[in-house]
GROMACS .gro file of C-alpha atoms in nm:
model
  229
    1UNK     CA    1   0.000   0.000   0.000
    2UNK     CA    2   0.119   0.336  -0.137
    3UNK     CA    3   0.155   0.539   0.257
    4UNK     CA    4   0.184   0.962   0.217
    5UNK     CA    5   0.485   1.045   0.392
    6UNK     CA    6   0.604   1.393   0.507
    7UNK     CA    7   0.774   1.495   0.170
    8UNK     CA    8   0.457   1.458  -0.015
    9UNK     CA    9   0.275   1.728   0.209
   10UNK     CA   10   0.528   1.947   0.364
   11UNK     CA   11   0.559   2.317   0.256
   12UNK     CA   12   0.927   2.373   0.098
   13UNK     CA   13   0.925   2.804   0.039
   14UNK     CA   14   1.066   2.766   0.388
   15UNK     CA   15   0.988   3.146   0.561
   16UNK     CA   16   1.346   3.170   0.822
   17UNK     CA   17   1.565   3.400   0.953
   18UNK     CA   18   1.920   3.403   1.057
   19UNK     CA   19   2.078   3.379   1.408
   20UNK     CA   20   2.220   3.776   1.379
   21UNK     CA   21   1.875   3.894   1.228
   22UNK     CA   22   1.746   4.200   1.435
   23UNK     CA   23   1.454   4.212   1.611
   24UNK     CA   24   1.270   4.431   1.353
   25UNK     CA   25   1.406   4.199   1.106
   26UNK     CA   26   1.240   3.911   1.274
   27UNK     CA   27   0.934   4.090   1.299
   28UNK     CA   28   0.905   4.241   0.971
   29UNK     CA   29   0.962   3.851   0.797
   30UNK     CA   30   0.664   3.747   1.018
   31UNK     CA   31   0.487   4.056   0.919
   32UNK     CA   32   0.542   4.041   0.608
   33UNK     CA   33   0.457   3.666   0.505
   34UNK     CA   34   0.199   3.606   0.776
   35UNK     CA   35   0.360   3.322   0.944
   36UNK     CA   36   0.332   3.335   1.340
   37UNK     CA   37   0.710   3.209   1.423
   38UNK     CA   38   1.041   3.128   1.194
   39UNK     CA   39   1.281   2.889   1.183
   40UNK     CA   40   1.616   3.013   1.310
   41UNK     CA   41   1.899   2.873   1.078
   42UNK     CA   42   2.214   2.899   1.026
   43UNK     CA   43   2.406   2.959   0.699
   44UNK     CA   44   2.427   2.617   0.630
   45UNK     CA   45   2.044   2.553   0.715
   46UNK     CA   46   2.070   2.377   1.023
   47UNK     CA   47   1.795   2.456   1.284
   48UNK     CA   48   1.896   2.668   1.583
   49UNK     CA   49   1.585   2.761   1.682
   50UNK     CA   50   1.233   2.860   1.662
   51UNK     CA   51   1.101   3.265   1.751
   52UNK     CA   52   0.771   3.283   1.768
   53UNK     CA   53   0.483   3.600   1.817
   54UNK     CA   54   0.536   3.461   2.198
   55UNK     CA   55   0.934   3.534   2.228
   56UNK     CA   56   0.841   3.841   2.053
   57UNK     CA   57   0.581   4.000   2.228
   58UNK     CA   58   0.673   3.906   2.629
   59UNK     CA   59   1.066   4.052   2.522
   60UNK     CA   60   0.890   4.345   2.436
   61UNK     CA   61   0.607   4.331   2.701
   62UNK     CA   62   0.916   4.234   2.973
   63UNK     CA   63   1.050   4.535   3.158
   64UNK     CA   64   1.403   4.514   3.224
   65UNK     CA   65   1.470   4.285   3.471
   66UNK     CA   66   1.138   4.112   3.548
   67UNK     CA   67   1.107   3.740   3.569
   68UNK     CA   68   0.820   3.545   3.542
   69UNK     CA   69   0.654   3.204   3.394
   70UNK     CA   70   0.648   3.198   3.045
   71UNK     CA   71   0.395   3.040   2.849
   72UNK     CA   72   0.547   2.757   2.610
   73UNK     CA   73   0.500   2.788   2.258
   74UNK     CA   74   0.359   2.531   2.062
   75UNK     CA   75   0.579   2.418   1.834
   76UNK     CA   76   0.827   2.360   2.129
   77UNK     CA   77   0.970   2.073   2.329
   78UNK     CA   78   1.104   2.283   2.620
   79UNK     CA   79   1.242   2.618   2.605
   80UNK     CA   80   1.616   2.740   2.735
   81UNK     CA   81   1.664   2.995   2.982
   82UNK     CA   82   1.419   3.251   2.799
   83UNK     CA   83   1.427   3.546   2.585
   84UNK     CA   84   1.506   3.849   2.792
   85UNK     CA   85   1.448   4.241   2.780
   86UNK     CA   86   1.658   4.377   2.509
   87UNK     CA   87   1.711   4.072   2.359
   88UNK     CA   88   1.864   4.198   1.967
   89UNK     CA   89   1.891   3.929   1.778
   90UNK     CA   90   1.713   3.583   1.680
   91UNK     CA   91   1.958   3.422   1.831
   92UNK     CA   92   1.875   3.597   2.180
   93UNK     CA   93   1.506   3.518   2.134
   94UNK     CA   94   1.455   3.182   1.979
   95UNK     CA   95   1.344   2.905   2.151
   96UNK     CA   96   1.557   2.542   2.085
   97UNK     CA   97   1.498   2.202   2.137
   98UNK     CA   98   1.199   2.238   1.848
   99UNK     CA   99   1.035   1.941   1.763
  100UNK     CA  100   1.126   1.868   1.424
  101UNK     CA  101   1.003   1.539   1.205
  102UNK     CA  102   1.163   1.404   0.894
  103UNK     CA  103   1.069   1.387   0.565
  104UNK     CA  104   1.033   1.013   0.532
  105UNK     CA  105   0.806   1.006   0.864
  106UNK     CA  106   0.455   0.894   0.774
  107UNK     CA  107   0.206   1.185   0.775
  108UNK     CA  108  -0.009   0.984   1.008
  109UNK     CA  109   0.272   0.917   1.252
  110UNK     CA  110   0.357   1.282   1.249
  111UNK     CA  111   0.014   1.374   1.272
  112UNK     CA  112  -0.004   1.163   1.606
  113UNK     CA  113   0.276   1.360   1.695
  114UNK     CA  114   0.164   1.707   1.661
  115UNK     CA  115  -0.162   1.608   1.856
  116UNK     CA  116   0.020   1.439   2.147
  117UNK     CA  117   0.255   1.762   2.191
  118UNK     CA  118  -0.002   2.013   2.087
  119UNK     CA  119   0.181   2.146   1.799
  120UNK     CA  120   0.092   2.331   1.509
  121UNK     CA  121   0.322   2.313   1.296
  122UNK     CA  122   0.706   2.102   1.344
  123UNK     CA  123   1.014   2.209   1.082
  124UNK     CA  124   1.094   1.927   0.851
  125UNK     CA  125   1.474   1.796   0.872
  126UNK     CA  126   1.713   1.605   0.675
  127UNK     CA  127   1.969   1.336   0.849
  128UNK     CA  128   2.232   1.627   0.885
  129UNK     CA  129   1.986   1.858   1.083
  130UNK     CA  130   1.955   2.031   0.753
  131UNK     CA  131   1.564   2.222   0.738
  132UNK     CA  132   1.382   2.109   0.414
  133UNK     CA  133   1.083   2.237   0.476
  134UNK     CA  134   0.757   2.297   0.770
  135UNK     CA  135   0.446   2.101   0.839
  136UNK     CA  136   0.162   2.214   0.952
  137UNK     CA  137  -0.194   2.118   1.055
  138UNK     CA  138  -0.351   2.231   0.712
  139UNK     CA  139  -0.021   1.988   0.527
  140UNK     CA  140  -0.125   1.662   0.755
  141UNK     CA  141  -0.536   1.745   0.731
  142UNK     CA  142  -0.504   1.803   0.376
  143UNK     CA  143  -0.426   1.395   0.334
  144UNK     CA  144  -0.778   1.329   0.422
  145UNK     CA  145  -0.894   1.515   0.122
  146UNK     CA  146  -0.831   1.191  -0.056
  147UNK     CA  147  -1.063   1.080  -0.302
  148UNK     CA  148  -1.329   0.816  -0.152
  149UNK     CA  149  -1.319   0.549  -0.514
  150UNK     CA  150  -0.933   0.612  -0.451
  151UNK     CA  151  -0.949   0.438  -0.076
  152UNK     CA  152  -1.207   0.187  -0.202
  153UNK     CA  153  -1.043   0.049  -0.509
  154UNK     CA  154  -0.730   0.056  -0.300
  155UNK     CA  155  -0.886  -0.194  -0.010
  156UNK     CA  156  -1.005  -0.379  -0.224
  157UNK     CA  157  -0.681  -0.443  -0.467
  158UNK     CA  158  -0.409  -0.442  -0.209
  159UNK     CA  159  -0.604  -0.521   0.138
  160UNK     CA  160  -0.838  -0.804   0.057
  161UNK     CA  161  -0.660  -0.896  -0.309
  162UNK     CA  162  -0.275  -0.879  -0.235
  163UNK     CA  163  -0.286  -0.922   0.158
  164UNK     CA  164  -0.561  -1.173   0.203
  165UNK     CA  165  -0.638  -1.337  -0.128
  166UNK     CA  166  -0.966  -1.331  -0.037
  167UNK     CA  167  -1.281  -1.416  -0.313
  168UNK     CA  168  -1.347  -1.091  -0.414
  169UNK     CA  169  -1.740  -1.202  -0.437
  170UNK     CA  170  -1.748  -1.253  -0.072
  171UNK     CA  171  -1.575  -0.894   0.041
  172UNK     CA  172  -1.627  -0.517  -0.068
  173UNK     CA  173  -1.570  -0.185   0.041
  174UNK     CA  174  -1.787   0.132   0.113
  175UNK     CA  175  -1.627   0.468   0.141
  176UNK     CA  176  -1.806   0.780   0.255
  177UNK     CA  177  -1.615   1.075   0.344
  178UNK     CA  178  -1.338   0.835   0.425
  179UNK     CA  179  -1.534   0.661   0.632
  180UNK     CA  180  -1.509   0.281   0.537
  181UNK     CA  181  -1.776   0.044   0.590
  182UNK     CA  182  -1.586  -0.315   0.567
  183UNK     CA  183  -1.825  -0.558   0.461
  184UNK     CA  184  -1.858  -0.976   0.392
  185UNK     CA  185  -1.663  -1.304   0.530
  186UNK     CA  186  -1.319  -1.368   0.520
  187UNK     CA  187  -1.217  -1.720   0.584
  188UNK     CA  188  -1.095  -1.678   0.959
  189UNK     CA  189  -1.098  -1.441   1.231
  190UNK     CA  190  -0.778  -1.334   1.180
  191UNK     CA  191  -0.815  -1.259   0.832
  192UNK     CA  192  -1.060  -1.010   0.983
  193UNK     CA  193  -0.825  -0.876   1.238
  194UNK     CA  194  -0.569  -0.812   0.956
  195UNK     CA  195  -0.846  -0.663   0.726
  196UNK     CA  196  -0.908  -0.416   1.022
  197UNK     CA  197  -0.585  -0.319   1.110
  198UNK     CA  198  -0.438  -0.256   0.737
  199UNK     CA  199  -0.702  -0.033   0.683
  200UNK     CA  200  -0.685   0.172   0.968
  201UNK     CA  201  -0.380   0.253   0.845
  202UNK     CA  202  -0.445   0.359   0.493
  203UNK     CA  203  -0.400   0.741   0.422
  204UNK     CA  204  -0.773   0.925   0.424
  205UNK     CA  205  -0.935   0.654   0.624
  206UNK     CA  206  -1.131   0.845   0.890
  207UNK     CA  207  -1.362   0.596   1.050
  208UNK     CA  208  -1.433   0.227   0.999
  209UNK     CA  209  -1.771   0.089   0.990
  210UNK     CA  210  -1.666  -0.326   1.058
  211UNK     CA  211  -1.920  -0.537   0.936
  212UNK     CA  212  -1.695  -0.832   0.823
  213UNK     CA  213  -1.774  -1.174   0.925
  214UNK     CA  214  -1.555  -1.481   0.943
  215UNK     CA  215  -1.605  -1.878   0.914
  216UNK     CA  216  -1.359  -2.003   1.148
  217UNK     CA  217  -1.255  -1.884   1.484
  218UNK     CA  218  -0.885  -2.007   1.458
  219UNK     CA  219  -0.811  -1.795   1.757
  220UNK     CA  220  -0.992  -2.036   2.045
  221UNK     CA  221  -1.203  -1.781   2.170
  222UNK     CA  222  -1.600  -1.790   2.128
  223UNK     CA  223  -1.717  -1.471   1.907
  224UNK     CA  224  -2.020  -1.456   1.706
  225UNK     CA  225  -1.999  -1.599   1.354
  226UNK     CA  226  -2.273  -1.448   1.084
  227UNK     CA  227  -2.285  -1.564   0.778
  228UNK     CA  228  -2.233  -1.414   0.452
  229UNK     CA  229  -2.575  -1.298   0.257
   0.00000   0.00000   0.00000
């Protein structure tokens, strides 16, 4: 089965700024492109660092001196020590240890990802640290714009054809909206089990509707067994 990854989806017009950048530099590139925080990189395009509208506005909002809690930015692990009044440069405000995802990660996996850490958006990174590109919510949600005959004729051919061999009179597939509804009898319980489980990790699959029955139990447990109609 053909799985999205990361490089399929991610953005590559990569909006960053440099470690010496100036404050109004920083905040003119986010200005000026819309984006809500930047990569920092360095010449080579290795990630530093992340500044975000939050670095930006509590150095400014700061008075000299203060301390206090900060709030942690979304698209970061943990933070350093903290940006502090006066801070100049990128460098002085950015955020690092950024959670960052590579480009042959799975778009599902990295979706899990961004939900489990809150994140909208992670920078996309090569084996060298290198930054390739960003993903963001709209990259990952834009997978399940794929098209429902698409899914369907994909179950069916690679699920219950290549994976299962099963009769292809017995089994079909419904797709809705990416919701699947699984339907027929596969020869054994585990058969069904594996049906289940490869689709539920096809790209665009939002939902399964499991109506697939089986005609041996070759797992010793008793489950109900309906017959195909």
């Amino acid at each position: 089965m053909h799985h999205v990854l990361v490089s399929d989806v991610m953005t590559t017009d990569v909006v960053s700024v440099g470690p010496d950048d100036s404050f109004a530099q920083v905040v003119r590139v986010m200005n000026g492109t819309g984006v809500r925080a930047v990569p920092v990189l360095s010449e080579h395009g290795a990630l530093l660092g992340v500044v975000s509208e939050a670095d930006l506005m509590a150095t400014a909002a700061r008075p000299a001196g203060e301390e206090r809690p900060w709030w942690r930015p979304r698209h970061v692990h943990r933070r350093h020590s903290g940006a502090k009044a006066g801070a100049a440069t990128a460098e002085q405000l950015m955020s690092t240890h950024v959670e960052t995802v590579h480009p042959w990660t799975r778009v599902a996996a990295a979706a899990r990802r961004m939900r489990a850490g809150e994140l909208r958006w992670m920078p996309v990174t090569d084996a060298e640290g290198t930054v390739v590109g960003v993903l963001s919510r709209s990259d990952v949600l834009g997978v399940f714009l794929r098209d429902d005959e698409e899914i369907r004729a994909e179950i069916e051919r690679d699920v219950f054809g290549r994976a299962l061999s099963a009769d292809p009179e017995r089994v079909r597939a419904e797709v809705d909206d990416g919701v699947v509804t699984l339907l027929g009898e596969l020869p054994t319980r585990s058969d069904v089990e594996i049906a289940r489980h490869l689709v539920s990790g096809m790209d665009g699959v939002v939902a399964i509707v499991d109506r697939l029955h089986y005609q041996v139990d070759d797992r010793g447990t008793d489950l109900p067994v309906v017959p195909f109609a």
